[in-house]
């Protein structure tokens, strides 16, 4: 019986720490890339995969947009940001979209989008930026694991919160991002009707996906390293997709209180743990890794998420 009061005290302590962080660090990460000016991107035609030349033209247009943003960042004196953009303008980056304003947004393609019969959209969590090498390398690792006839799309389509900020403990950024994600996924589904679509949502990205879930034409919805989704149960998401959840045994996110509290400035926390039985997701083995290890080459979660994208059951689930 003694363990239950200790568990409750730990829960209250963690919740207090979460509230303190949300109040004391509301402006963390406010300065930086978001303050660097960039030109408005030229409007793009709806995504079409009818002819390879159309996709190549879209990639070329976005490379031009990146170069324009690079020149403006250089003139502004942010040479680090300019160097990031210079690398993004290389031929090895295939961007479906790019907007350098307000910290930057992009959608990058890995694999064969035109011929894909399986496609995954990665939705990142907090502190993911245009220069986040781990996000790009994880997308590349997943596509290699999937193999031929597949594509992975790294969707950095929203202003991700800083980990230590009020924004990371509330759903405000996710509510802003959800219609953008839904619009993109619907456009992708129209352009690639043969492709089986899966959404892979990491950390705070799972809150984004949950907000958009009832508007997403996907076969599978995967939450990994999730603090919660804002929903009490998978059934409350309003999706016909199969809902999956996984968490590494060394992931610190497990210690975040799985609560949702109403405060004067909004709801704090994201509710039920997605890997808990009461949430109702299909739980897959995410191995012994930490919060940033899910897409590490050769890892258990990478293999299992690739199997889900391929329409197969994960191993050891």
PDB file of C-alpha atoms in Angstrom:
ATOM      1  CA  UNK A   1       0.000   0.000   0.000  1.00  0.00           C
ATOM      2  CA  UNK A   2       2.919   2.376   0.656  1.00  0.00           C
ATOM      3  CA  UNK A   3       3.862   2.472  -3.020  1.00  0.00           C
ATOM      4  CA  UNK A   4       0.576   4.145  -4.048  1.00  0.00           C
ATOM      5  CA  UNK A   5       1.060   7.350  -1.956  1.00  0.00           C
ATOM      6  CA  UNK A   6       4.663   7.577  -3.213  1.00  0.00           C
ATOM      7  CA  UNK A   7       3.397   7.247  -6.792  1.00  0.00           C
ATOM      8  CA  UNK A   8       0.865  10.001  -6.181  1.00  0.00           C
ATOM      9  CA  UNK A   9       3.492  12.277  -4.615  1.00  0.00           C
ATOM     10  CA  UNK A  10       5.803  11.711  -7.602  1.00  0.00           C
ATOM     11  CA  UNK A  11       2.936  12.486  -9.949  1.00  0.00           C
ATOM     12  CA  UNK A  12       2.166  15.744  -8.122  1.00  0.00           C
ATOM     13  CA  UNK A  13       5.845  16.689  -8.041  1.00  0.00           C
ATOM     14  CA  UNK A  14       6.252  16.123 -11.756  1.00  0.00           C
ATOM     15  CA  UNK A  15       3.086  18.063 -12.519  1.00  0.00           C
ATOM     16  CA  UNK A  16       4.334  20.961 -10.383  1.00  0.00           C
ATOM     17  CA  UNK A  17       7.627  20.927 -12.279  1.00  0.00           C
ATOM     18  CA  UNK A  18       5.761  20.915 -15.576  1.00  0.00           C
ATOM     19  CA  UNK A  19       3.661  23.907 -14.490  1.00  0.00           C
ATOM     20  CA  UNK A  20       6.762  25.733 -13.262  1.00  0.00           C
ATOM     21  CA  UNK A  21       8.499  25.172 -16.591  1.00  0.00           C
ATOM     22  CA  UNK A  22       5.466  26.407 -18.500  1.00  0.00           C
ATOM     23  CA  UNK A  23       5.349  29.605 -16.438  1.00  0.00           C
ATOM     24  CA  UNK A  24       9.039  30.281 -15.933  1.00  0.00           C
ATOM     25  CA  UNK A  25      10.325  29.539 -19.429  1.00  0.00           C
ATOM     26  CA  UNK A  26       7.639  30.855 -21.773  1.00  0.00           C
ATOM     27  CA  UNK A  27      10.077  32.622 -24.070  1.00  0.00           C
ATOM     28  CA  UNK A  28      12.767  29.966 -24.379  1.00  0.00           C
ATOM     29  CA  UNK A  29      14.023  29.782 -27.927  1.00  0.00           C
ATOM     30  CA  UNK A  30      12.085  32.893 -28.987  1.00  0.00           C
ATOM     31  CA  UNK A  31      15.156  34.534 -30.493  1.00  0.00           C
ATOM     32  CA  UNK A  32      17.151  32.976 -33.274  1.00  0.00           C
ATOM     33  CA  UNK A  33      16.145  31.669 -36.713  1.00  0.00           C
ATOM     34  CA  UNK A  34      12.574  32.978 -36.439  1.00  0.00           C
ATOM     35  CA  UNK A  35      13.975  36.527 -36.392  1.00  0.00           C
ATOM     36  CA  UNK A  36      15.929  36.066 -39.641  1.00  0.00           C
ATOM     37  CA  UNK A  37      14.073  37.633 -42.601  1.00  0.00           C
ATOM     38  CA  UNK A  38      13.262  35.610 -45.711  1.00  0.00           C
ATOM     39  CA  UNK A  39      11.289  36.345 -48.875  1.00  0.00           C
ATOM     40  CA  UNK A  40       7.748  35.138 -49.394  1.00  0.00           C
ATOM     41  CA  UNK A  41       7.856  31.971 -51.514  1.00  0.00           C
ATOM     42  CA  UNK A  42       6.264  31.979 -54.930  1.00  0.00           C
ATOM     43  CA  UNK A  43       2.945  30.086 -55.022  1.00  0.00           C
ATOM     44  CA  UNK A  44       3.181  26.512 -56.261  1.00  0.00           C
ATOM     45  CA  UNK A  45       0.712  24.587 -58.375  1.00  0.00           C
ATOM     46  CA  UNK A  46      -1.015  21.624 -56.679  1.00  0.00           C
ATOM     47  CA  UNK A  47       1.261  18.621 -56.305  1.00  0.00           C
ATOM     48  CA  UNK A  48       1.197  16.424 -59.383  1.00  0.00           C
ATOM     49  CA  UNK A  49       3.079  13.202 -60.062  1.00  0.00           C
ATOM     50  CA  UNK A  50       1.588  12.674 -63.522  1.00  0.00           C
ATOM     51  CA  UNK A  51       4.941  13.321 -65.199  1.00  0.00           C
ATOM     52  CA  UNK A  52       8.463  13.183 -63.685  1.00  0.00           C
ATOM     53  CA  UNK A  53       9.217  16.562 -65.225  1.00  0.00           C
ATOM     54  CA  UNK A  54       6.563  18.255 -63.089  1.00  0.00           C
ATOM     55  CA  UNK A  55       8.147  17.015 -59.879  1.00  0.00           C
ATOM     56  CA  UNK A  56      11.634  18.000 -61.074  1.00  0.00           C
ATOM     57  CA  UNK A  57      10.349  21.495 -61.860  1.00  0.00           C
ATOM     58  CA  UNK A  58       8.880  21.755 -58.355  1.00  0.00           C
ATOM     59  CA  UNK A  59      12.210  20.736 -56.810  1.00  0.00           C
ATOM     60  CA  UNK A  60      14.002  23.341 -58.929  1.00  0.00           C
ATOM     61  CA  UNK A  61      11.564  26.085 -57.925  1.00  0.00           C
ATOM     62  CA  UNK A  62      12.097  25.320 -54.258  1.00  0.00           C
ATOM     63  CA  UNK A  63      15.874  25.304 -54.655  1.00  0.00           C
ATOM     64  CA  UNK A  64      15.552  28.817 -56.089  1.00  0.00           C
ATOM     65  CA  UNK A  65      13.441  29.821 -53.080  1.00  0.00           C
ATOM     66  CA  UNK A  66      16.090  28.437 -50.714  1.00  0.00           C
ATOM     67  CA  UNK A  67      18.828  30.398 -52.502  1.00  0.00           C
ATOM     68  CA  UNK A  68      16.797  33.601 -52.214  1.00  0.00           C
ATOM     69  CA  UNK A  69      16.357  32.994 -48.478  1.00  0.00           C
ATOM     70  CA  UNK A  70      20.091  32.266 -48.179  1.00  0.00           C
ATOM     71  CA  UNK A  71      20.981  35.604 -49.777  1.00  0.00           C
ATOM     72  CA  UNK A  72      18.646  37.478 -47.422  1.00  0.00           C
ATOM     73  CA  UNK A  73      20.018  35.676 -44.351  1.00  0.00           C
ATOM     74  CA  UNK A  74      23.573  36.505 -45.448  1.00  0.00           C
ATOM     75  CA  UNK A  75      22.675  40.165 -45.943  1.00  0.00           C
ATOM     76  CA  UNK A  76      21.059  40.157 -42.503  1.00  0.00           C
ATOM     77  CA  UNK A  77      24.343  38.949 -41.022  1.00  0.00           C
ATOM     78  CA  UNK A  78      23.197  35.489 -39.949  1.00  0.00           C
ATOM     79  CA  UNK A  79      25.885  33.523 -41.709  1.00  0.00           C
ATOM     80  CA  UNK A  80      25.096  30.324 -39.822  1.00  0.00           C
ATOM     81  CA  UNK A  81      21.543  30.338 -41.140  1.00  0.00           C
ATOM     82  CA  UNK A  82      22.862  31.189 -44.603  1.00  0.00           C
ATOM     83  CA  UNK A  83      25.168  28.149 -44.463  1.00  0.00           C
ATOM     84  CA  UNK A  84      22.219  25.895 -43.528  1.00  0.00           C
ATOM     85  CA  UNK A  85      20.233  27.216 -46.478  1.00  0.00           C
ATOM     86  CA  UNK A  86      23.201  26.894 -48.833  1.00  0.00           C
ATOM     87  CA  UNK A  87      23.380  23.187 -47.991  1.00  0.00           C
ATOM     88  CA  UNK A  88      19.607  22.820 -48.467  1.00  0.00           C
ATOM     89  CA  UNK A  89      19.909  24.210 -51.995  1.00  0.00           C
ATOM     90  CA  UNK A  90      22.086  21.258 -53.019  1.00  0.00           C
ATOM     91  CA  UNK A  91      20.918  18.688 -55.545  1.00  0.00           C
ATOM     92  CA  UNK A  92      20.668  16.046 -52.817  1.00  0.00           C
ATOM     93  CA  UNK A  93      17.752  17.920 -51.222  1.00  0.00           C
ATOM     94  CA  UNK A  94      14.408  17.389 -52.965  1.00  0.00           C
ATOM     95  CA  UNK A  95      11.925  19.809 -51.467  1.00  0.00           C
ATOM     96  CA  UNK A  96       8.212  19.644 -52.153  1.00  0.00           C
ATOM     97  CA  UNK A  97       7.826  22.976 -50.391  1.00  0.00           C
ATOM     98  CA  UNK A  98       9.934  25.607 -48.660  1.00  0.00           C
ATOM     99  CA  UNK A  99       9.238  28.806 -46.758  1.00  0.00           C
ATOM    100  CA  UNK A 100      12.145  30.516 -45.005  1.00  0.00           C
ATOM    101  CA  UNK A 101      10.023  32.876 -42.918  1.00  0.00           C
ATOM    102  CA  UNK A 102       9.312  32.588 -39.196  1.00  0.00           C
ATOM    103  CA  UNK A 103      12.030  30.039 -38.549  1.00  0.00           C
ATOM    104  CA  UNK A 104      11.420  28.070 -41.732  1.00  0.00           C
ATOM    105  CA  UNK A 105       9.166  25.331 -43.064  1.00  0.00           C
ATOM    106  CA  UNK A 106       9.974  22.543 -45.509  1.00  0.00           C
ATOM    107  CA  UNK A 107       8.824  19.179 -46.835  1.00  0.00           C
ATOM    108  CA  UNK A 108      11.645  16.978 -48.091  1.00  0.00           C
ATOM    109  CA  UNK A 109      11.330  13.764 -50.104  1.00  0.00           C
ATOM    110  CA  UNK A 110      13.436  10.643 -49.600  1.00  0.00           C
ATOM    111  CA  UNK A 111      12.991   7.768 -52.037  1.00  0.00           C
ATOM    112  CA  UNK A 112      10.820   7.364 -55.137  1.00  0.00           C
ATOM    113  CA  UNK A 113       7.697   9.459 -54.670  1.00  0.00           C
ATOM    114  CA  UNK A 114       6.467   8.949 -58.235  1.00  0.00           C
ATOM    115  CA  UNK A 115       6.592   5.137 -58.076  1.00  0.00           C
ATOM    116  CA  UNK A 116       5.855   4.692 -54.375  1.00  0.00           C
ATOM    117  CA  UNK A 117       3.252   2.159 -53.293  1.00  0.00           C
ATOM    118  CA  UNK A 118       4.099   2.843 -49.635  1.00  0.00           C
ATOM    119  CA  UNK A 119       4.715   6.352 -48.280  1.00  0.00           C
ATOM    120  CA  UNK A 120       5.370   7.644 -44.772  1.00  0.00           C
ATOM    121  CA  UNK A 121       5.035  11.207 -43.530  1.00  0.00           C
ATOM    122  CA  UNK A 122       7.259  12.060 -40.550  1.00  0.00           C
ATOM    123  CA  UNK A 123       5.898  14.715 -38.191  1.00  0.00           C
ATOM    124  CA  UNK A 124       8.599  15.968 -35.787  1.00  0.00           C
ATOM    125  CA  UNK A 125       8.413  17.205 -32.233  1.00  0.00           C
ATOM    126  CA  UNK A 126       9.884  20.099 -30.301  1.00  0.00           C
ATOM    127  CA  UNK A 127      13.134  21.839 -31.206  1.00  0.00           C
ATOM    128  CA  UNK A 128      13.144  20.535 -34.797  1.00  0.00           C
ATOM    129  CA  UNK A 129      14.476  23.186 -37.176  1.00  0.00           C
ATOM    130  CA  UNK A 130      15.669  23.477 -40.766  1.00  0.00           C
ATOM    131  CA  UNK A 131      19.175  22.629 -39.574  1.00  0.00           C
ATOM    132  CA  UNK A 132      18.091  19.588 -37.512  1.00  0.00           C
ATOM    133  CA  UNK A 133      20.336  16.899 -38.973  1.00  0.00           C
ATOM    134  CA  UNK A 134      18.724  14.132 -36.896  1.00  0.00           C
ATOM    135  CA  UNK A 135      15.310  14.691 -38.499  1.00  0.00           C
ATOM    136  CA  UNK A 136      16.703  14.427 -42.011  1.00  0.00           C
ATOM    137  CA  UNK A 137      18.987  11.478 -41.237  1.00  0.00           C
ATOM    138  CA  UNK A 138      16.094   9.639 -39.562  1.00  0.00           C
ATOM    139  CA  UNK A 139      13.934  10.079 -42.660  1.00  0.00           C
ATOM    140  CA  UNK A 140      16.762   8.774 -44.837  1.00  0.00           C
ATOM    141  CA  UNK A 141      17.308   5.776 -42.519  1.00  0.00           C
ATOM    142  CA  UNK A 142      13.613   4.871 -42.620  1.00  0.00           C
ATOM    143  CA  UNK A 143      13.521   5.021 -46.403  1.00  0.00           C
ATOM    144  CA  UNK A 144      16.589   2.782 -46.650  1.00  0.00           C
ATOM    145  CA  UNK A 145      14.924   0.306 -44.300  1.00  0.00           C
ATOM    146  CA  UNK A 146      11.764   0.341 -46.431  1.00  0.00           C
ATOM    147  CA  UNK A 147      13.637  -0.150 -49.713  1.00  0.00           C
ATOM    148  CA  UNK A 148      12.497   0.243 -53.300  1.00  0.00           C
ATOM    149  CA  UNK A 149       9.065   1.513 -54.274  1.00  0.00           C
ATOM    150  CA  UNK A 150       8.730   3.652 -51.140  1.00  0.00           C
ATOM    151  CA  UNK A 151       9.009   7.281 -50.125  1.00  0.00           C
ATOM    152  CA  UNK A 152       9.448   9.093 -46.830  1.00  0.00           C
ATOM    153  CA  UNK A 153       8.418  12.730 -46.519  1.00  0.00           C
ATOM    154  CA  UNK A 154       9.986  14.784 -43.737  1.00  0.00           C
ATOM    155  CA  UNK A 155       7.212  17.279 -42.959  1.00  0.00           C
ATOM    156  CA  UNK A 156       8.551  20.293 -41.069  1.00  0.00           C
ATOM    157  CA  UNK A 157       5.379  22.233 -41.737  1.00  0.00           C
ATOM    158  CA  UNK A 158       4.874  24.063 -38.455  1.00  0.00           C
ATOM    159  CA  UNK A 159       6.605  26.199 -35.839  1.00  0.00           C
ATOM    160  CA  UNK A 160       7.817  23.552 -33.419  1.00  0.00           C
ATOM    161  CA  UNK A 161       7.953  24.556 -29.747  1.00  0.00           C
ATOM    162  CA  UNK A 162      11.121  24.669 -27.692  1.00  0.00           C
ATOM    163  CA  UNK A 163      11.300  21.689 -25.340  1.00  0.00           C
ATOM    164  CA  UNK A 164      11.555  23.929 -22.260  1.00  0.00           C
ATOM    165  CA  UNK A 165       8.665  26.267 -22.966  1.00  0.00           C
ATOM    166  CA  UNK A 166       5.003  26.732 -22.216  1.00  0.00           C
ATOM    167  CA  UNK A 167       4.233  25.914 -25.852  1.00  0.00           C
ATOM    168  CA  UNK A 168       5.558  22.365 -25.384  1.00  0.00           C
ATOM    169  CA  UNK A 169       3.069  21.669 -22.591  1.00  0.00           C
ATOM    170  CA  UNK A 170      -0.076  22.932 -24.319  1.00  0.00           C
ATOM    171  CA  UNK A 171      -1.792  22.189 -27.626  1.00  0.00           C
ATOM    172  CA  UNK A 172      -1.627  25.690 -29.134  1.00  0.00           C
ATOM    173  CA  UNK A 173       1.118  24.972 -31.673  1.00  0.00           C
ATOM    174  CA  UNK A 174      -0.557  21.682 -32.590  1.00  0.00           C
ATOM    175  CA  UNK A 175      -3.857  23.442 -33.228  1.00  0.00           C
ATOM    176  CA  UNK A 176      -2.049  25.853 -35.573  1.00  0.00           C
ATOM    177  CA  UNK A 177      -0.289  22.979 -37.353  1.00  0.00           C
ATOM    178  CA  UNK A 178      -3.168  20.510 -37.726  1.00  0.00           C
ATOM    179  CA  UNK A 179      -4.957  22.128 -40.699  1.00  0.00           C
ATOM    180  CA  UNK A 180      -1.628  22.530 -42.501  1.00  0.00           C
ATOM    181  CA  UNK A 181      -0.784  18.861 -41.985  1.00  0.00           C
ATOM    182  CA  UNK A 182      -4.261  17.744 -43.034  1.00  0.00           C
ATOM    183  CA  UNK A 183      -4.097  19.852 -46.193  1.00  0.00           C
ATOM    184  CA  UNK A 184      -0.703  18.428 -47.125  1.00  0.00           C
ATOM    185  CA  UNK A 185      -1.694  14.790 -46.519  1.00  0.00           C
ATOM    186  CA  UNK A 186      -4.885  15.193 -48.536  1.00  0.00           C
ATOM    187  CA  UNK A 187      -2.901  16.735 -51.406  1.00  0.00           C
ATOM    188  CA  UNK A 188      -0.409  13.867 -51.234  1.00  0.00           C
ATOM    189  CA  UNK A 189      -3.199  11.274 -51.226  1.00  0.00           C
ATOM    190  CA  UNK A 190      -4.719  12.856 -54.322  1.00  0.00           C
ATOM    191  CA  UNK A 191      -1.395  13.029 -56.151  1.00  0.00           C
ATOM    192  CA  UNK A 192      -0.336   9.474 -55.200  1.00  0.00           C
ATOM    193  CA  UNK A 193      -3.576   7.439 -55.034  1.00  0.00           C
ATOM    194  CA  UNK A 194      -1.715   4.096 -55.338  1.00  0.00           C
ATOM    195  CA  UNK A 195       0.408   4.743 -52.263  1.00  0.00           C
ATOM    196  CA  UNK A 196      -0.556   3.369 -48.852  1.00  0.00           C
ATOM    197  CA  UNK A 197       0.013   6.323 -46.480  1.00  0.00           C
ATOM    198  CA  UNK A 198       1.260   6.150 -42.894  1.00  0.00           C
ATOM    199  CA  UNK A 199       1.797   9.043 -40.487  1.00  0.00           C
ATOM    200  CA  UNK A 200       4.693   8.693 -38.025  1.00  0.00           C
ATOM    201  CA  UNK A 201       4.444  11.230 -35.203  1.00  0.00           C
ATOM    202  CA  UNK A 202       7.289  11.823 -32.758  1.00  0.00           C
ATOM    203  CA  UNK A 203       7.005  13.475 -29.344  1.00  0.00           C
ATOM    204  CA  UNK A 204       5.039  16.770 -29.623  1.00  0.00           C
ATOM    205  CA  UNK A 205       4.366  15.797 -33.243  1.00  0.00           C
ATOM    206  CA  UNK A 206       1.908  13.226 -31.882  1.00  0.00           C
ATOM    207  CA  UNK A 207      -0.180  16.096 -30.505  1.00  0.00           C
ATOM    208  CA  UNK A 208      -0.175  17.650 -33.987  1.00  0.00           C
ATOM    209  CA  UNK A 209      -1.254  14.371 -35.603  1.00  0.00           C
ATOM    210  CA  UNK A 210      -3.972  13.803 -33.019  1.00  0.00           C
ATOM    211  CA  UNK A 211      -5.426  17.268 -33.683  1.00  0.00           C
ATOM    212  CA  UNK A 212      -5.596  16.452 -37.415  1.00  0.00           C
ATOM    213  CA  UNK A 213      -6.473  12.752 -37.126  1.00  0.00           C
ATOM    214  CA  UNK A 214     -10.099  12.932 -38.239  1.00  0.00           C
ATOM    215  CA  UNK A 215      -9.033  14.673 -41.482  1.00  0.00           C
ATOM    216  CA  UNK A 216      -6.171  12.380 -42.484  1.00  0.00           C
ATOM    217  CA  UNK A 217      -6.660   9.782 -45.268  1.00  0.00           C
ATOM    218  CA  UNK A 218      -4.022   7.405 -43.887  1.00  0.00           C
ATOM    219  CA  UNK A 219      -3.915   3.678 -43.193  1.00  0.00           C
ATOM    220  CA  UNK A 220      -1.855   3.899 -40.010  1.00  0.00           C
ATOM    221  CA  UNK A 221      -1.219   6.536 -37.370  1.00  0.00           C
ATOM    222  CA  UNK A 222       1.919   5.908 -35.306  1.00  0.00           C
ATOM    223  CA  UNK A 223       2.749   7.749 -32.070  1.00  0.00           C
ATOM    224  CA  UNK A 224       6.268   7.248 -30.745  1.00  0.00           C
ATOM    225  CA  UNK A 225       8.035   8.941 -27.853  1.00  0.00           C
ATOM    226  CA  UNK A 226       4.685  10.625 -27.180  1.00  0.00           C
ATOM    227  CA  UNK A 227       3.799  12.762 -24.140  1.00  0.00           C
ATOM    228  CA  UNK A 228       0.124  12.060 -24.876  1.00  0.00           C
ATOM    229  CA  UNK A 229      -2.195  13.176 -27.621  1.00  0.00           C
ATOM    230  CA  UNK A 230      -4.826  15.260 -25.865  1.00  0.00           C
ATOM    231  CA  UNK A 231      -7.305  12.380 -26.286  1.00  0.00           C
ATOM    232  CA  UNK A 232      -8.346   9.983 -23.539  1.00  0.00           C
ATOM    233  CA  UNK A 233      -8.599   7.036 -25.941  1.00  0.00           C
ATOM    234  CA  UNK A 234      -7.559   6.179 -29.481  1.00  0.00           C
ATOM    235  CA  UNK A 235     -11.249   5.837 -30.334  1.00  0.00           C
ATOM    236  CA  UNK A 236     -11.711   9.539 -29.531  1.00  0.00           C
ATOM    237  CA  UNK A 237      -9.383  10.576 -32.371  1.00  0.00           C
ATOM    238  CA  UNK A 238     -12.109  10.074 -34.958  1.00  0.00           C
ATOM    239  CA  UNK A 239      -9.875   8.215 -37.394  1.00  0.00           C
ATOM    240  CA  UNK A 240     -10.392   4.998 -39.328  1.00  0.00           C
ATOM    241  CA  UNK A 241      -6.619   4.432 -39.342  1.00  0.00           C
ATOM    242  CA  UNK A 242      -5.013   1.766 -37.190  1.00  0.00           C
ATOM    243  CA  UNK A 243      -3.493   3.605 -34.215  1.00  0.00           C
ATOM    244  CA  UNK A 244      -0.079   2.424 -32.989  1.00  0.00           C
ATOM    245  CA  UNK A 245       2.087   3.534 -30.070  1.00  0.00           C
ATOM    246  CA  UNK A 246       5.628   2.739 -28.993  1.00  0.00           C
ATOM    247  CA  UNK A 247       8.119   4.040 -26.446  1.00  0.00           C
ATOM    248  CA  UNK A 248      11.731   3.103 -25.793  1.00  0.00           C
ATOM    249  CA  UNK A 249      12.489   1.852 -22.308  1.00  0.00           C
ATOM    250  CA  UNK A 250      15.083   4.608 -21.773  1.00  0.00           C
ATOM    251  CA  UNK A 251      12.894   7.453 -23.096  1.00  0.00           C
ATOM    252  CA  UNK A 252      12.599  10.274 -20.540  1.00  0.00           C
ATOM    253  CA  UNK A 253       9.122  11.130 -21.878  1.00  0.00           C
ATOM    254  CA  UNK A 254       7.773   8.223 -19.800  1.00  0.00           C
ATOM    255  CA  UNK A 255       8.285  10.390 -16.691  1.00  0.00           C
ATOM    256  CA  UNK A 256       6.144  13.267 -17.941  1.00  0.00           C
ATOM    257  CA  UNK A 257       2.833  13.244 -16.010  1.00  0.00           C
ATOM    258  CA  UNK A 258       0.083  11.863 -18.212  1.00  0.00           C
ATOM    259  CA  UNK A 259      -2.489  14.330 -17.008  1.00  0.00           C
ATOM    260  CA  UNK A 260      -4.539  17.133 -18.507  1.00  0.00           C
ATOM    261  CA  UNK A 261      -5.261  20.108 -16.261  1.00  0.00           C
ATOM    262  CA  UNK A 262      -7.335  23.207 -17.016  1.00  0.00           C
ATOM    263  CA  UNK A 263      -5.532  26.434 -16.150  1.00  0.00           C
ATOM    264  CA  UNK A 264      -6.417  30.100 -16.783  1.00  0.00           C
ATOM    265  CA  UNK A 265      -4.323  30.186 -19.969  1.00  0.00           C
ATOM    266  CA  UNK A 266      -5.565  26.843 -21.325  1.00  0.00           C
ATOM    267  CA  UNK A 267      -5.204  23.106 -20.810  1.00  0.00           C
ATOM    268  CA  UNK A 268      -1.838  21.860 -19.580  1.00  0.00           C
ATOM    269  CA  UNK A 269      -0.602  18.356 -20.463  1.00  0.00           C
ATOM    270  CA  UNK A 270      -1.846  15.769 -22.932  1.00  0.00           C
ATOM    271  CA  UNK A 271      -3.720  13.145 -20.961  1.00  0.00           C
ATOM    272  CA  UNK A 272      -3.614   9.366 -21.291  1.00  0.00           C
ATOM    273  CA  UNK A 273      -0.313   7.665 -22.034  1.00  0.00           C
ATOM    274  CA  UNK A 274      -0.606   6.300 -25.611  1.00  0.00           C
ATOM    275  CA  UNK A 275       1.147   3.040 -24.663  1.00  0.00           C
ATOM    276  CA  UNK A 276      -1.191   2.436 -21.712  1.00  0.00           C
ATOM    277  CA  UNK A 277      -3.806  -0.318 -22.221  1.00  0.00           C
ATOM    278  CA  UNK A 278      -6.665   2.094 -21.512  1.00  0.00           C
ATOM    279  CA  UNK A 279      -5.705   4.275 -24.480  1.00  0.00           C
ATOM    280  CA  UNK A 280      -6.429   1.389 -26.842  1.00  0.00           C
ATOM    281  CA  UNK A 281      -3.599   1.723 -29.375  1.00  0.00           C
ATOM    282  CA  UNK A 282      -1.742  -1.273 -30.767  1.00  0.00           C
ATOM    283  CA  UNK A 283       1.576  -1.163 -28.908  1.00  0.00           C
ATOM    284  CA  UNK A 284       4.780  -2.100 -30.739  1.00  0.00           C
ATOM    285  CA  UNK A 285       8.211  -2.914 -29.355  1.00  0.00           C
ATOM    286  CA  UNK A 286      10.351   0.246 -29.440  1.00  0.00           C
ATOM    287  CA  UNK A 287      13.458  -1.315 -27.937  1.00  0.00           C
ATOM    288  CA  UNK A 288      15.752  -0.043 -25.201  1.00  0.00           C
ATOM    289  CA  UNK A 289      16.576   3.361 -26.684  1.00  0.00           C
ATOM    290  CA  UNK A 290      15.997   6.942 -25.625  1.00  0.00           C
ATOM    291  CA  UNK A 291      13.914   9.813 -26.910  1.00  0.00           C
ATOM    292  CA  UNK A 292      16.072  10.505 -29.967  1.00  0.00           C
ATOM    293  CA  UNK A 293      16.857   6.894 -30.923  1.00  0.00           C
ATOM    294  CA  UNK A 294      13.702   5.736 -32.710  1.00  0.00           C
ATOM    295  CA  UNK A 295      14.996   6.194 -36.269  1.00  0.00           C
ATOM    296  CA  UNK A 296      18.557   5.110 -35.566  1.00  0.00           C
ATOM    297  CA  UNK A 297      19.805   2.707 -38.284  1.00  0.00           C
ATOM    298  CA  UNK A 298      19.539  -0.916 -37.195  1.00  0.00           C
ATOM    299  CA  UNK A 299      17.311  -0.146 -34.204  1.00  0.00           C
ATOM    300  CA  UNK A 300      14.234  -2.143 -33.154  1.00  0.00           C
ATOM    301  CA  UNK A 301      11.813   0.799 -33.492  1.00  0.00           C
ATOM    302  CA  UNK A 302      13.093   1.658 -36.957  1.00  0.00           C
ATOM    303  CA  UNK A 303      12.514  -1.914 -38.144  1.00  0.00           C
ATOM    304  CA  UNK A 304       9.084  -2.106 -36.546  1.00  0.00           C
ATOM    305  CA  UNK A 305       7.889   1.231 -37.886  1.00  0.00           C
ATOM    306  CA  UNK A 306       9.113   0.237 -41.348  1.00  0.00           C
ATOM    307  CA  UNK A 307       7.027  -2.927 -41.067  1.00  0.00           C
ATOM    308  CA  UNK A 308       3.961  -0.855 -40.146  1.00  0.00           C
ATOM    309  CA  UNK A 309       4.531   1.454 -43.125  1.00  0.00           C
ATOM    310  CA  UNK A 310       4.814  -1.637 -45.328  1.00  0.00           C
ATOM    311  CA  UNK A 311       1.437  -2.898 -44.077  1.00  0.00           C
ATOM    312  CA  UNK A 312       2.913  -5.691 -41.949  1.00  0.00           C
ATOM    313  CA  UNK A 313       2.672  -6.397 -38.248  1.00  0.00           C
ATOM    314  CA  UNK A 314       5.704  -5.289 -36.231  1.00  0.00           C
ATOM    315  CA  UNK A 315       7.897  -7.966 -34.719  1.00  0.00           C
ATOM    316  CA  UNK A 316       7.857  -8.731 -30.992  1.00  0.00           C
ATOM    317  CA  UNK A 317       4.808  -6.543 -30.394  1.00  0.00           C
TER     318      UNK A 317
END
